[in-house]
PDB file of C-alpha atoms in Angstrom:
ATOM      1  CA  MET U   5      -8.936   3.299  -4.898  1.00  0.00           C
ATOM      2  CA  SER U   6      -5.680   4.093  -6.650  1.00  0.00           C
ATOM      3  CA  ILE U   7      -2.009   3.181  -6.538  1.00  0.00           C
ATOM      4  CA  ILE U   8      -0.368   6.526  -5.829  1.00  0.00           C
ATOM      5  CA  GLU U   9       3.287   5.583  -5.360  1.00  0.00           C
ATOM      6  CA  LYS U  10       5.748   2.732  -5.835  1.00  0.00           C
ATOM      7  CA  GLY U  11       9.480   2.372  -5.475  1.00  0.00           C
ATOM      8  CA  VAL U  12      12.275   1.252  -3.180  1.00  0.00           C
ATOM      9  CA  TRP U  13      12.041   2.240   0.484  1.00  0.00           C
ATOM     10  CA  ASN U  14      14.860   4.461   1.714  1.00  0.00           C
ATOM     11  CA  LYS U  15      15.457   4.782   5.451  1.00  0.00           C
ATOM     12  CA  ASN U  16      15.557   8.551   5.015  1.00  0.00           C
ATOM     13  CA  PHE U  17      11.795   8.520   4.263  1.00  0.00           C
ATOM     14  CA  GLY U  18      10.783   8.643   7.894  1.00  0.00           C
ATOM     15  CA  SER U  19      10.626   6.782  11.141  1.00  0.00           C
ATOM     16  CA  PRO U  20      13.654   4.851  12.412  1.00  0.00           C
ATOM     17  CA  ALA U  21      11.120   2.142  13.313  1.00  0.00           C
ATOM     18  CA  LEU U  22      10.852   1.457   9.576  1.00  0.00           C
ATOM     19  CA  ASP U  23      14.594   1.114   8.898  1.00  0.00           C
ATOM     20  CA  SER U  24      14.108  -2.646   8.397  1.00  0.00           C
ATOM     21  CA  MET U  25      12.207  -1.737   5.210  1.00  0.00           C
ATOM     22  CA  ASN U  26      15.340  -0.161   3.692  1.00  0.00           C
ATOM     23  CA  GLY U  27      15.883  -1.585   0.198  1.00  0.00           C
ATOM     24  CA  HIS U  28      12.427  -3.179  -0.014  1.00  0.00           C
ATOM     25  CA  VAL U  29       9.978  -2.560  -2.859  1.00  0.00           C
ATOM     26  CA  TYR U  30       6.827  -0.817  -1.669  1.00  0.00           C
ATOM     27  CA  PHE U  31       3.480   0.291  -3.105  1.00  0.00           C
ATOM     28  CA  VAL U  32       1.132   2.915  -1.652  1.00  0.00           C
ATOM     29  CA  VAL U  33      -2.610   2.538  -2.223  1.00  0.00           C
ATOM     30  CA  ARG U  34      -5.116   5.307  -1.457  1.00  0.00           C
ATOM     31  CA  THR U  35      -8.545   4.098  -0.377  1.00  0.00           C
ATOM     32  CA  MET U  36     -11.561   6.160   0.578  1.00  0.00           C
ATOM     33  CA  GLY U  37     -13.883   4.764   3.209  1.00  0.00           C
ATOM     34  CA  HIS U  38     -13.157   1.861   5.519  1.00  0.00           C
ATOM     35  CA  GLY U  39     -12.385  -1.686   4.457  1.00  0.00           C
ATOM     36  CA  GLY U  40     -10.090  -4.657   4.629  1.00  0.00           C
ATOM     37  CA  SER U  41      -7.377  -5.373   2.106  1.00  0.00           C
ATOM     38  CA  VAL U  42      -5.552  -8.362   0.662  1.00  0.00           C
ATOM     39  CA  ALA U  43      -2.427  -7.707  -1.414  1.00  0.00           C
ATOM     40  CA  THR U  44       0.021  -9.849  -3.385  1.00  0.00           C
ATOM     41  CA  TYR U  45       3.360  -9.237  -5.067  1.00  0.00           C
ATOM     42  CA  ASP U  46       4.163 -11.773  -7.770  1.00  0.00           C
ATOM     43  CA  ASN U  47       1.249 -13.869  -6.429  1.00  0.00           C
ATOM     44  CA  VAL U  48       2.675 -14.042  -2.881  1.00  0.00           C
ATOM     45  CA  ASN U  49       0.762 -12.392  -0.023  1.00  0.00           C
ATOM     46  CA  THR U  50       2.333  -9.167   1.181  1.00  0.00           C
ATOM     47  CA  LYS U  51       1.641  -7.103   4.268  1.00  0.00           C
ATOM     48  CA  GLU U  52       0.656  -3.544   5.002  1.00  0.00           C
ATOM     49  CA  PHE U  53       3.497  -2.038   7.046  1.00  0.00           C
ATOM     50  CA  TRP U  54       2.283   1.533   7.494  1.00  0.00           C
ATOM     51  CA  TYR U  55      -0.741   3.720   6.874  1.00  0.00           C
ATOM     52  CA  ASP U  56      -1.646   7.380   6.929  1.00  0.00           C
ATOM     53  CA  VAL U  57      -5.183   8.511   7.734  1.00  0.00           C
ATOM     54  CA  ILE U  58      -6.936  10.863   5.293  1.00  0.00           C
ATOM     55  CA  LYS U  59      -9.232  13.295   7.103  1.00  0.00           C
ATOM     56  CA  ASN U  60     -11.872  15.729   5.890  1.00  0.00           C
ATOM     57  CA  TYR U  61     -11.939  19.426   6.787  1.00  0.00           C
ATOM     58  CA  ALA U  62     -13.564  18.614  10.149  1.00  0.00           C
ATOM     59  CA  GLY U  63     -10.862  16.099  11.077  1.00  0.00           C
ATOM     60  CA  THR U  64     -13.014  13.011  10.523  1.00  0.00           C
ATOM     61  CA  PRO U  65     -11.171  10.014   9.001  1.00  0.00           C
ATOM     62  CA  ILE U  66     -12.485   9.316   5.498  1.00  0.00           C
ATOM     63  CA  GLY U  67      -9.805   7.069   4.012  1.00  0.00           C
ATOM     64  CA  PHE U  68      -6.263   5.733   4.155  1.00  0.00           C
ATOM     65  CA  GLU U  69      -2.971   5.629   2.313  1.00  0.00           C
ATOM     66  CA  ARG U  70      -1.751   2.069   2.856  1.00  0.00           C
ATOM     67  CA  TYR U  71       1.920   1.136   2.434  1.00  0.00           C
ATOM     68  CA  TYR U  72       2.706  -2.459   1.392  1.00  0.00           C
ATOM     69  CA  ASP U  73       6.048  -4.259   1.834  1.00  0.00           C
ATOM     70  CA  CYS U  74       6.873  -6.310  -1.268  1.00  0.00           C
ATOM     71  CA  GLY U  75      10.257  -7.589  -0.093  1.00  0.00           C
ATOM     72  CA  PRO U  76      13.820  -6.941  -1.256  1.00  0.00           C
ATOM     73  CA  VAL U  77      14.450  -5.647  -4.779  1.00  0.00           C
ATOM     74  CA  THR U  78      14.995  -8.380  -7.380  1.00  0.00           C
ATOM     75  CA  SER U  79      15.595  -7.893 -11.086  1.00  0.00           C
ATOM     76  CA  GLY U  80      12.773  -8.324 -13.593  1.00  0.00           C
ATOM     77  CA  LYS U  81       9.162  -7.240 -14.014  1.00  0.00           C
ATOM     78  CA  HIS U  82       6.922  -7.692 -10.974  1.00  0.00           C
ATOM     79  CA  THR U  83       3.162  -7.407 -10.412  1.00  0.00           C
ATOM     80  CA  PHE U  84       1.410  -5.990  -7.359  1.00  0.00           C
ATOM     81  CA  ARG U  85      -2.324  -6.634  -6.870  1.00  0.00           C
ATOM     82  CA  VAL U  86      -4.607  -5.395  -4.120  1.00  0.00           C
ATOM     83  CA  LYS U  87      -8.279  -6.059  -3.298  1.00  0.00           C
ATOM     84  CA  VAL U  88     -10.175  -3.941  -0.795  1.00  0.00           C
ATOM     85  CA  THR U  89     -13.628  -4.897   0.487  1.00  0.00           C
ATOM     86  CA  SER U  90     -15.691  -2.222   2.223  1.00  0.00           C
ATOM     87  CA  TYR U  91     -16.804  -2.839   5.803  1.00  0.00           C
ATOM     88  CA  GLY U  92     -20.177  -1.226   5.152  1.00  0.00           C
ATOM     89  CA  SER U  93     -23.054  -1.678   2.734  1.00  0.00           C
ATOM     90  CA  PRO U  94     -22.918  -2.492  -0.166  1.00  0.00           C
ATOM     91  CA  PHE U  95     -19.688  -4.376   0.772  1.00  0.00           C
ATOM     92  CA  ASN U  96     -18.044  -3.713  -2.602  1.00  0.00           C
ATOM     93  CA  THR U  97     -14.705  -5.239  -3.533  1.00  0.00           C
ATOM     94  CA  ILE U  98     -12.383  -3.175  -5.717  1.00  0.00           C
ATOM     95  CA  GLU U  99      -9.201  -4.486  -7.312  1.00  0.00           C
ATOM     96  CA  LYS U 100      -6.150  -2.656  -8.665  1.00  0.00           C
ATOM     97  CA  SER U 101      -2.821  -3.838  -9.989  1.00  0.00           C
ATOM     98  CA  GLY U 102       0.470  -2.262 -10.925  1.00  0.00           C
ATOM     99  CA  THR U 103       3.826  -3.370 -12.241  1.00  0.00           C
ATOM    100  CA  ILE U 104       7.381  -2.374 -11.480  1.00  0.00           C
ATOM    101  CA  THR U 105      10.580  -3.352 -13.298  1.00  0.00           C
ATOM    102  CA  TYR U 106      14.139  -3.421 -11.958  1.00  0.00           C
TER     103      TYR U 106
END
């Protein structure tokens, strides 16, 4: 698992359905395999608002890029944390964190 991107969402990034995210801080986390996630931003639960499926050469899903909405931009240093627990054996939990400053 890795944090692959962070920043401020711009409505020009994609779908008009996501225009409500304009001006919000977001983080993108790449996970391989299947699992459930819990994420916080400054110790407040945040939600996954989008995901892209990662497929192997045969087209089989093998992971995800998960996009998390961290709310409107506010000044200061902020911490994002995510935990992902695999749905299959051995049911590992992996944690990552990242910071962003505005």
